[in-house]
Coordinates of C-alpha atoms and ligand atoms in Angstrom, one line a residue:
X1 CA 0.0 0.0 0.0
X2 CA 1.5 3.4 -0.9
X3 CA 1.6 5.9 1.9
X4 CA -0.3 9.1 1.4
X5 CA 1.9 12.2 0.5
X6 CA 2.7 14.3 3.4
X7 CA 2.6 18.1 2.8
X8 CA 6.4 18.3 2.4
X9 CA 6.3 15.7 -0.3
X10 CA 4.0 17.9 -2.5
X11 CA 4.9 20.3 -5.4
X12 CA 3.3 23.0 -3.3
X13 CA 6.0 22.6 -0.7
X14 CA 8.8 22.5 -3.2
X15 CA 7.4 25.7 -4.7
X16 CA 7.7 27.3 -1.2
X17 CA 11.2 26.0 -0.6
X18 CA 12.1 27.7 -4.0
X19 CA 10.7 31.0 -2.8
X20 CA 12.6 30.6 0.5
X21 CA 15.8 30.5 -1.6
X22 CA 15.2 34.1 -2.9
X23 CA 16.4 37.0 -0.8
X24 CA 13.9 37.8 2.0
X25 CA 11.3 40.5 0.9
X26 CA 11.7 44.0 2.3
X27 CA 8.6 44.9 4.2
X28 CA 8.7 48.5 2.9
X29 CA 8.9 47.2 -0.6
X30 CA 5.9 44.9 0.1
X31 CA 3.8 47.7 1.3
X32 CA 4.9 49.8 -1.8
X33 CA 3.9 47.0 -4.2
X34 CA 0.6 46.5 -2.6
X35 CA -1.2 49.8 -1.8
X36 CA -4.1 47.9 -0.3
X37 CA -1.9 45.6 1.7
X38 CA -3.2 46.6 5.2
X39 CA -6.8 45.9 4.0
X40 CA -5.7 42.6 2.3
X41 CA -3.9 41.3 5.3
X42 CA -6.3 42.6 8.0
X43 CA -9.2 40.4 9.2
X44 CA -12.0 41.6 11.6
X45 CA -13.8 38.9 13.4
X46 CA -15.8 38.8 16.8
X47 CA -14.5 42.2 17.9
X48 CA -10.9 41.2 17.1
X49 CA -8.8 43.1 14.6
X50 CA -5.9 40.9 13.2
X51 CA -3.3 42.8 11.4
X52 CA -0.8 40.5 9.6
X53 CA 0.4 43.2 7.1
X54 CA 3.8 43.6 8.7
X55 CA 4.6 39.9 8.3
X56 CA 7.1 39.1 5.4
X57 CA 4.6 37.5 3.1
X58 CA 4.2 39.0 -0.3
X59 CA 1.3 38.2 -2.6
X60 CA 3.2 35.2 -4.2
X61 CA 4.1 33.8 -0.7
X62 CA 0.4 34.0 0.2
X63 CA -0.6 32.2 -3.1
X64 CA 2.0 29.6 -2.6
X65 CA 0.9 29.0 1.0
X66 CA -2.8 28.7 -0.2
X67 CA -1.5 26.0 -2.6
X68 CA 0.0 24.2 0.3
X69 CA -3.2 24.4 2.3
X70 CA -5.0 22.8 -0.6
X71 CA -2.2 20.2 -1.1
X72 CA -2.4 19.4 2.6
X73 CA -6.2 19.1 2.6
X74 CA -6.8 21.7 5.2
X75 CA -10.4 22.3 4.2
X76 CA -11.2 18.7 4.6
X77 CA -9.2 18.4 7.9
X78 CA -11.0 21.2 9.5
X79 CA -14.4 19.7 8.6
X80 CA -13.2 16.4 9.9
X81 CA -12.2 18.1 13.2
X82 CA -15.6 19.8 13.4
X83 CA -17.4 16.6 12.7
X84 CA -15.7 14.6 15.4
X85 CA -13.7 12.3 13.0
X86 CA -10.6 10.5 14.1
X87 CA -8.0 13.2 14.0
X88 CA -5.8 11.9 16.7
X89 CA -4.5 8.5 15.3
X90 CA -1.8 7.8 17.9
X91 CA -4.5 7.7 20.6
X92 CA -7.3 6.5 18.3
X93 CA -9.4 9.6 19.1
X94 CA -11.4 12.5 17.8
X95 CA -10.7 15.9 19.2
X96 CA -14.1 17.3 20.3
X97 CA -13.3 20.6 22.0
X98 CA -15.3 22.5 19.3
X99 CA -18.4 20.6 20.2
X100 CA -18.2 22.0 23.7
X101 CA -19.0 25.5 22.5
X102 CA -21.5 24.4 19.8
X103 CA -25.0 25.8 20.8
X104 CA -26.4 22.5 19.6
X105 CA -24.7 20.8 22.4
X106 CA -25.2 23.2 25.4
X107 CA -27.0 20.3 27.3
X108 CA -23.6 18.8 27.7
X109 CA -23.0 21.5 30.3
X110 CA -26.2 21.0 32.3
X111 CA -24.5 19.3 35.4
X112 CA -21.9 21.9 35.6
X113 CA -24.4 24.7 35.4
X114 CA -26.4 23.1 38.2
X115 CA -23.4 22.8 40.4
X116 CA -22.3 26.4 39.7
X117 CA -25.7 27.7 40.8
X118 CA -25.7 25.5 43.8
X119 CA -22.3 26.8 44.9
X120 CA -23.0 30.4 44.1
X121 CA -26.5 30.1 45.6
X122 CA -25.2 28.9 48.9
X123 CA -26.9 25.4 48.8
X124 CA -23.6 23.6 49.4
X125 CA -23.0 25.7 52.5
X126 CA -20.8 28.9 52.8
X127 CA -18.1 28.8 49.9
X128 CA -15.8 31.9 50.1
X129 CA -12.7 30.3 48.7
X130 CA -12.0 27.7 46.0
X131 CA -8.7 25.9 45.7
X132 CA -8.4 24.7 42.1
X133 CA -5.9 21.8 42.0
X134 CA -4.7 20.7 38.5
X135 CA -1.6 21.1 36.3
X136 CA -0.8 21.7 32.6
X137 CA -3.9 21.8 30.6
X138 CA -6.0 21.4 33.8
X139 CA -4.6 24.6 35.2
X140 CA -3.2 27.0 32.6
X141 CA -6.5 27.7 30.8
X142 CA -8.6 28.2 34.0
X143 CA -5.9 30.3 35.5
X144 CA -5.7 32.5 32.4
X145 CA -9.6 32.9 32.5
X146 CA -9.6 33.9 36.1
X147 CA -6.7 36.4 35.7
X148 CA -8.3 38.0 32.7
X149 CA -11.9 38.2 33.8
X150 CA -12.0 37.3 37.5
X151 CA -12.0 40.9 38.6
X152 CA -15.5 41.3 37.1
X153 CA -16.8 38.5 39.3
X154 CA -18.7 38.5 42.6
X155 CA -18.3 34.6 43.4
X156 CA -15.7 32.8 45.6
X157 CA -12.1 33.9 45.3
X158 CA -10.1 31.1 43.5
X159 CA -6.6 30.0 44.1
X160 CA -5.0 27.7 41.4
X161 CA -2.4 25.3 42.6
X162 CA -0.5 23.3 40.0
X163 CA 3.0 22.7 41.2
X164 CA 4.1 19.8 43.4
X165 CA 6.3 22.2 45.3
X166 CA 4.4 22.5 48.5
X167 CA 5.1 26.2 48.6
X168 CA 2.3 26.6 46.0
X169 CA -0.3 24.8 48.2
X170 CA 1.0 26.6 51.3
X171 CA 0.5 30.0 49.7
X172 CA -3.1 29.0 48.7
X173 CA -3.8 27.8 52.3
X174 CA -2.5 31.2 53.6
X175 CA -5.3 32.9 51.5
X176 CA -8.1 30.6 52.5
X177 CA -10.2 29.6 55.5
X178 CA -10.8 25.9 55.8
X179 CA -14.4 26.5 57.1
X180 CA -15.5 28.0 53.8
X181 CA -13.1 26.4 51.3
X182 CA -14.1 24.1 48.5
X183 CA -11.6 22.0 46.6
X184 CA -11.9 21.5 42.8
X185 CA -9.6 18.7 41.7
X186 CA -9.1 18.8 37.9
X187 CA -7.4 15.9 36.2
X188 CA -8.4 14.4 32.9
X189 CA -6.8 11.1 33.8
X190 CA -7.1 11.4 37.6
X191 CA -3.7 9.8 37.8
X192 CA -1.4 12.8 37.8
X193 CA 1.1 12.7 40.5
X194 CA 1.3 16.4 41.2
X195 CA -2.6 16.8 41.4
X196 CA -3.3 13.8 43.5
X197 CA -0.6 14.6 46.0
X198 CA -1.8 18.1 46.3
X199 CA -5.4 17.0 46.7
X200 CA -4.5 14.7 49.5
X201 CA -2.5 17.5 51.2
X202 CA -5.4 20.0 50.9
X203 CA -7.8 17.3 52.3
X204 CA -5.5 17.0 55.3
X205 CA -5.5 20.8 55.7
X206 CA -9.2 20.9 55.7
X207 CA -9.4 18.1 58.3
X208 CA -6.7 19.9 60.5
X209 CA -8.9 23.0 60.1
X210 CA -11.9 21.4 61.7
X211 CA -13.8 20.0 58.6
X212 CA -15.3 16.7 59.7
X213 CA -15.9 15.2 56.3
X214 CA -13.3 16.8 53.8
X215 CA -14.2 14.6 51.0
X216 CA -17.7 16.3 51.0
X217 CA -15.9 19.5 50.1
X218 CA -14.3 18.2 46.9
X219 CA -15.6 18.7 43.4
X220 CA -13.7 16.6 40.8
X221 CA -13.5 17.4 37.1
X222 CA -12.2 14.4 35.0
X223 CA -12.5 12.2 32.1
X224 CA -12.0 9.2 34.4
X225 CA -15.0 9.4 36.8
X226 CA -14.5 5.9 38.1
X227 CA -11.0 6.8 39.3
X228 CA -12.3 9.9 41.0
X229 CA -15.1 8.1 42.8
X230 CA -12.6 5.2 43.8
X231 CA -10.4 8.0 45.4
X232 CA -13.2 9.2 47.5
X233 CA -15.2 11.8 45.6
X234 CA -19.0 11.6 45.8
X235 CA -20.5 10.8 42.4
X236 CA -22.8 13.9 42.7
X237 CA -19.7 16.0 42.8
X238 CA -18.0 14.6 39.8
X239 CA -18.3 16.6 36.6
X240 CA -17.2 14.6 33.6
X241 CA -15.7 15.5 30.2
X242 CA -15.0 13.4 27.2
X243 CA -11.6 11.6 26.6
X244 CA -11.6 13.2 23.3
X245 CA -11.1 16.5 24.8
X246 CA -7.3 17.1 25.2
X247 CA -6.1 18.7 28.4
X248 CA -4.8 21.9 26.7
X249 CA -8.1 22.1 24.8
X250 CA -10.3 21.5 27.9
X251 CA -11.1 25.0 29.3
X252 CA -14.5 24.9 27.6
X253 CA -15.5 21.9 29.6
X254 CA -16.0 21.7 33.4
X255 CA -12.3 22.5 33.5
X256 CA -13.4 26.0 33.2
X257 CA -15.5 25.7 36.4
X258 CA -13.5 28.4 38.4
X259 CA -14.5 31.1 35.9
X260 CA -18.2 30.1 36.2
X261 CA -18.0 29.9 39.9
X262 CA -16.3 33.3 40.2
X263 CA -18.1 35.2 37.5
X264 CA -21.4 33.4 37.1
X265 CA -22.9 31.1 34.4
X266 CA -23.5 34.0 32.0
X267 CA -19.8 34.7 31.7
X268 CA -19.0 31.1 31.0
X269 CA -21.7 30.9 28.4
X270 CA -20.5 34.1 26.7
X271 CA -17.1 32.6 26.6
X272 CA -18.4 29.6 24.7
X273 CA -20.5 31.7 22.4
X274 CA -17.4 33.9 21.4
X275 CA -15.3 30.8 20.7
X276 CA -18.2 29.3 18.6
X277 CA -18.3 32.5 16.5
X278 CA -14.6 32.0 15.8
X279 CA -15.0 28.3 15.0
X280 CA -17.6 29.3 12.4
X281 CA -15.2 31.8 10.9
X282 CA -12.4 29.2 10.8
X283 CA -14.6 26.6 9.2
X284 CA -16.2 29.0 6.6
X285 CA -13.9 31.9 5.6
X286 CA -11.7 31.5 2.5
X287 CA -7.9 31.1 3.4
X288 CA -6.7 34.7 2.8
X289 CA -9.8 36.2 4.7
X290 CA -9.4 33.5 7.6
X291 CA -7.7 34.9 10.6
X292 CA -6.4 31.4 12.0
X293 CA -5.5 30.1 8.6
X294 CA -3.5 33.3 7.7
X295 CA -1.7 33.1 11.0
X296 CA -1.0 29.5 10.6
X297 CA 0.4 30.0 7.2
X298 CA 2.7 32.8 8.5
X299 CA 3.8 30.5 11.3
X300 CA 4.6 27.6 8.9
X301 CA 6.4 29.9 6.6
X302 CA 8.6 31.5 9.3
X303 CA 9.4 28.1 11.1
X304 CA 9.6 25.5 8.2
X305 CA 10.9 27.5 5.4
X306 CA 12.9 30.5 6.9
X307 CA 14.2 28.6 10.0
X308 CA 12.8 31.0 12.6
X309 CA 13.2 29.1 15.8
X310 CA 11.0 31.2 18.0
X311 CA 7.8 33.3 18.0
X312 CA 7.3 35.9 20.7
X313 CA 4.0 37.1 22.0
X314 CA 3.6 40.3 24.0
X315 CA 0.2 41.2 25.5
X316 CA 0.0 44.9 26.1
X317 CA -2.6 44.3 28.8
X318 CA -2.3 43.0 32.3
X319 CA -5.4 41.0 32.0
X320 CA -3.7 38.9 29.3
X321 CA -0.3 38.5 31.0
X322 CA -0.8 34.8 31.3
X323 CA -1.4 34.4 27.6
X324 CA 2.2 33.6 26.6
X325 CA 2.3 30.7 29.2
X326 CA -1.0 29.4 28.0
X327 CA 0.1 29.5 24.4
X328 CA 3.4 27.8 25.2
X329 CA 1.4 24.7 26.1
X330 CA -1.1 25.0 23.4
X331 CA 1.5 25.4 20.7
X332 CA 4.5 23.5 21.9
X333 CA 2.7 20.5 23.3
X334 CA 0.5 20.4 20.2
X335 CA 3.1 20.9 17.4
X336 CA 6.4 20.3 19.1
X337 CA 6.8 17.0 17.2
X338 CA 9.4 15.6 14.7
X339 CA 7.2 12.9 13.1
X340 CA 4.2 13.1 10.9
X341 CA 0.7 12.0 12.0
X342 CA 1.6 8.5 10.7
X343 CA 4.9 8.3 12.5
X344 CA 7.2 9.2 9.6
X345 CA 10.2 11.5 10.4
X346 CA 9.8 15.1 9.2
X347 CA 12.9 16.5 7.6
X348 CA 12.2 20.2 8.4
X349 CA 12.0 22.3 11.5
X350 CA 8.5 22.2 12.9
X351 CA 6.9 24.3 15.7
X352 CA 8.8 27.4 16.9
X353 CA 9.5 27.9 20.5
X354 CA 6.7 30.1 21.8
X355 CA 7.8 32.7 24.4
X356 CA 6.9 36.2 25.4
X357 CA 5.6 38.5 28.2
X358 CA 3.7 41.7 29.0
X359 CA 4.2 45.1 27.5
X360 CA 5.4 47.6 28.4
X361 CA 7.5 45.8 31.0
X362 CA 9.1 43.6 28.4
X363 CA 10.3 46.6 26.3
X364 CA 12.7 47.3 29.2
X365 CA 14.0 43.8 29.5
X366 CA 14.0 41.6 26.4
X367 CA 13.2 43.9 23.4
X368 CA 17.1 44.7 23.0
X369 CA 17.5 41.3 21.3
X370 CA 14.3 41.7 19.2
X371 CA 15.4 45.0 17.8
X372 CA 19.2 44.4 17.4
X373 CA 20.0 40.9 18.2
X374 CA 21.0 38.4 15.5
X375 CA 17.6 36.5 15.7
X376 CA 14.9 38.1 13.7
X377 CA 12.1 35.9 14.7
X378 CA 8.4 37.0 14.4
X379 CA 6.7 38.9 17.2
X380 CA 3.0 39.1 17.9
X381 CA 1.6 42.1 19.8
X382 CA -1.9 42.1 21.5
X383 CA -3.7 45.1 22.9
X384 CA -7.2 45.9 24.1
X385 CA -8.7 49.2 23.0
X386 CA -10.7 49.7 26.1
X387 CA -9.0 49.8 29.5
X388 CA -9.9 47.9 32.5
X389 CA -9.5 50.9 34.8
X390 CA -10.7 54.3 35.5
X391 CA -7.3 55.9 35.9
X392 CA -6.4 59.0 33.8
X393 CA -6.6 58.2 30.0
X394 CA -2.8 58.9 29.7
X395 CA -2.2 55.4 30.9
X396 CA -3.9 53.6 28.2
X397 CA -2.9 56.2 25.5
X398 CA 0.7 55.4 26.3
X399 CA 0.2 51.6 26.5
X400 CA -1.3 51.6 23.1
X401 CA 1.3 54.0 21.7
X402 CA 4.1 51.7 23.0
X403 CA 2.5 48.6 21.5
X404 CA 2.1 50.1 18.1
X405 CA 5.5 51.8 18.2
X406 CA 7.3 48.5 18.7
X407 CA 5.8 46.9 15.5
X408 CA 6.7 50.1 13.6
X409 CA 10.1 50.3 14.9
X410 CA 10.8 46.6 14.2
X411 CA 9.8 47.1 10.7
X412 CA 11.5 50.4 10.1
X413 CA 14.8 50.1 12.0
X414 CA 17.4 52.9 11.8
X415 CA 19.7 53.3 8.9
X416 CA 23.4 53.8 9.3
X417 CA 23.0 57.4 8.0
X418 CA 20.3 58.2 10.6
X419 CA 22.5 56.4 13.2
X420 CA 25.5 58.6 12.2
X421 CA 23.4 61.7 12.6
X422 CA 22.1 60.5 16.0
X423 CA 25.7 59.8 17.0
X424 CA 27.1 63.1 15.9
X425 CA 29.2 61.4 13.2
X426 CA 30.9 58.9 15.7
X427 CA 31.0 55.7 13.5
X428 CA 31.4 53.3 16.5
X429 CA 28.5 54.8 18.3
X430 CA 26.5 54.9 15.0
X431 CA 27.2 51.1 14.7
X432 CA 25.7 50.5 18.1
X433 CA 22.7 52.9 17.4
X434 CA 21.7 51.4 14.0
X435 CA 18.9 48.9 13.8
X436 CA 18.5 46.5 10.8
X437 CA 14.7 46.8 10.8
X438 CA 12.7 44.7 8.3
X439 CA 11.6 42.6 11.3
X440 CA 8.1 41.1 10.9
X441 CA 5.3 41.4 13.5
X442 CA 1.5 40.8 13.7
X443 CA -0.8 42.7 15.9
X444 CA -4.2 41.6 17.4
X445 CA -6.3 44.5 18.7
X446 CA -9.3 43.6 20.7
X447 CA -12.2 46.1 21.2
X448 CA -12.8 45.2 24.9
X449 CA -11.9 42.3 27.0
X450 CA -15.2 40.6 27.7
X451 CA -15.8 36.7 28.1
X452 CA -17.0 36.4 24.4
X453 CA -13.9 38.2 23.1
X454 CA -11.6 36.1 25.2
X455 CA -13.4 33.0 23.9
X456 CA -12.9 34.1 20.4
X457 CA -9.2 34.9 21.0
X458 CA -8.4 31.4 22.5
X459 CA -10.4 29.7 19.8
X460 CA -8.5 31.6 17.3
X461 CA -5.2 30.3 18.7
X462 CA -6.6 26.7 18.9
X463 CA -7.6 26.9 15.2
X464 CA -4.3 28.3 14.2
X465 CA -2.3 25.6 16.0
X466 CA -4.6 23.0 14.2
X467 CA -4.1 24.6 10.8
X468 CA -0.4 24.8 11.3
X469 CA -0.3 21.1 12.2
X470 CA -2.2 20.3 9.1
X471 CA 0.2 22.2 6.9
X472 CA 3.1 20.3 8.5
X473 CA 1.4 16.9 8.5
X474 CA 1.5 16.6 12.3
X475 CA -1.0 15.3 14.8
X476 CA -1.5 18.2 17.3
X477 CA -3.6 16.2 19.8
X478 CA -1.1 13.7 21.3
X479 CA 1.8 14.4 23.7
X480 CA 3.9 11.4 24.0
X481 CA 6.9 13.5 24.5
X482 CA 5.9 14.2 28.1
X483 CA 5.5 10.5 29.0
X484 CA 9.1 9.6 29.4
X485 CA 9.7 12.4 31.8
X486 CA 6.8 11.4 33.9
X487 CA 7.6 7.8 33.9
X488 CA 11.2 8.6 35.0
X489 CA 10.1 11.0 37.8
X490 CA 7.8 8.2 39.1
X491 CA 10.8 5.7 39.0
X492 CA 13.2 8.3 40.7
X493 CA 10.6 9.1 43.4
X494 CA 9.7 5.5 44.2
X495 CA 13.2 4.3 43.7
X496 CA 11.9 1.4 41.7
X497 CA 14.7 2.0 39.3
X498 CA 18.0 2.5 41.1
X499 CA 20.3 2.4 38.1
X500 CA 20.3 5.9 36.7
X501 CA 23.0 7.7 34.7
X502 CA 26.0 8.8 36.9
X503 CA 24.9 12.4 36.9
X504 CA 21.3 11.7 38.1
X505 CA 22.7 9.3 40.8
X506 CA 25.1 12.0 42.1
X507 CA 22.2 14.6 42.1
X508 CA 20.2 12.4 44.2
X509 CA 22.9 11.8 46.7
X510 CA 23.9 15.5 46.8
X511 CA 20.2 16.5 47.5
X512 CA 20.0 14.0 50.3
X513 CA 23.4 15.2 51.7
X514 CA 22.4 18.8 51.6
X515 CA 18.9 18.2 53.3
X516 CA 20.5 16.2 55.9
X517 CA 23.1 18.9 56.6
X518 CA 20.5 21.6 56.7
X519 CA 18.4 19.6 59.2
X520 CA 21.4 19.4 61.6
X521 CA 22.7 22.9 61.0
X522 CA 19.9 25.5 61.2
X523 CA 20.6 28.5 59.1
X524 CA 21.6 31.4 61.3
X525 CA 19.9 34.6 59.9
X526 CA 20.9 36.9 62.8
Ligands
F6P601 O1 2.1 16.3 31.3 C1 1.2 16.7 30.2 C2 -0.2 16.5 30.5 O2 -0.6 15.3 30.0 C3 -0.9 17.6 29.8 O3 -1.2 17.2 28.4 C4 -2.1 17.6 30.7 O4 -2.8 18.8 30.5 C5 -1.4 17.6 32.0 O5 -0.4 16.6 31.9 C6 -2.4 17.2 33.2 O6 -2.9 15.9 33.0 P1 -4.3 15.5 33.8 O7 -5.3 16.4 33.4 O8 -4.6 14.1 33.4 O9 -3.9 15.5 35.3

């Protein structure tokens, strides 16, 4: 049987490789060649304004990338994703996160909505604090939702604890009163070492705080309800979700419970509705008017054809400060692969490293490298047109000015002649003060940060990640790369495997020696 052609084996891929051999286009030349470039490369959808015009894609690049999308069968793959077909072959699963926000399936959320109303209505006793325990996809999404929207809520205060480091749980305990705290244990598999350890320590804390039946104060969110029940959670407090929803795609399920508890059901429903609108756009818009598809094309061009090893994301809004961390998991766990969906090695660089931070802070820390370093990797800026505060308008005016100025400066740079003038003719100083420019960026401007807008933004990133995976021939829904580390950690912790490499053995011995020494010799801080 002949194996199906992978995208990189098609003529469309070869045509893109040929384009990549030519000198990189100058952004100013691209703007000059296309007077309507901004309009052509800007998409407005669901209150989000996507400006891709500063990315180094000329009309011929875009046409060649559309040909790649056709050769890779993107239109068909996205329909298969939406239809619940098997798009995750290594786990023999569909990927059904889009169904969770489809209005036709809102009944799937009935149990969650009922529990939210019980907690918020006080039926389950006084609940002033929630400790949400989960890790990876079971924490990053809910944490982002809370950080972005939680200030608008009137429900219980939520602490999210992920790390096995007891300091994380200790910090949450310090902010909560056991008498009015509910635990929400979130784990798709209900086997994760960190989550189960933290849950048991939190139960012990409740008990020590006078709670007679601590298990009655636990809500579990999981795709493995039998395991949760076996652990001790009451069946009426278990909210299930499907195995076909991946951890990093799960915030639309009961994994998003903290937002609903804090801000009410209406906010969670609006989040889903915004995401659904973006899904419809992704499924229906033609490639060059389709925000996730255009973004994915640019990502694949940068990473696979021009060897850009990173993509930076800077949110010029405190409410979105956790977006880079969320995207790191979404993009790197999904597309950080080196084989095709059918296990064949891929002979090109795949997903870039996602990194980033918050503007304007990051300007004073890492932007030096972006403007003058030897890397010239793509940068994405996000801003919200309407501020979250009532402070003088100058704050927001300067915030947006800084955001837009960075993209402009990355593109424009500073010529040697301009640098010489700025350096009073001193050539050494002029060298230090010149900027190469011609560095690409994209900007996403959001009209206001409401739950529906945030839903649309996160659905955009999910769709973009999927589209990039299709263009590369990757399965974005498995994560076998984390399994070896997990298994090894279990072996180290339980000492079932005592034959490690010499460095690991020495580290274990050194940690034990240091801990023993510190127990005997208290640190003198006087
Ligand atoms: O370690 C990776 C991972 O499997 C993620 O994909 C997942 O989001 C996280 O661990 C937590 O897993 P679980 O929800 O099963 O506890």
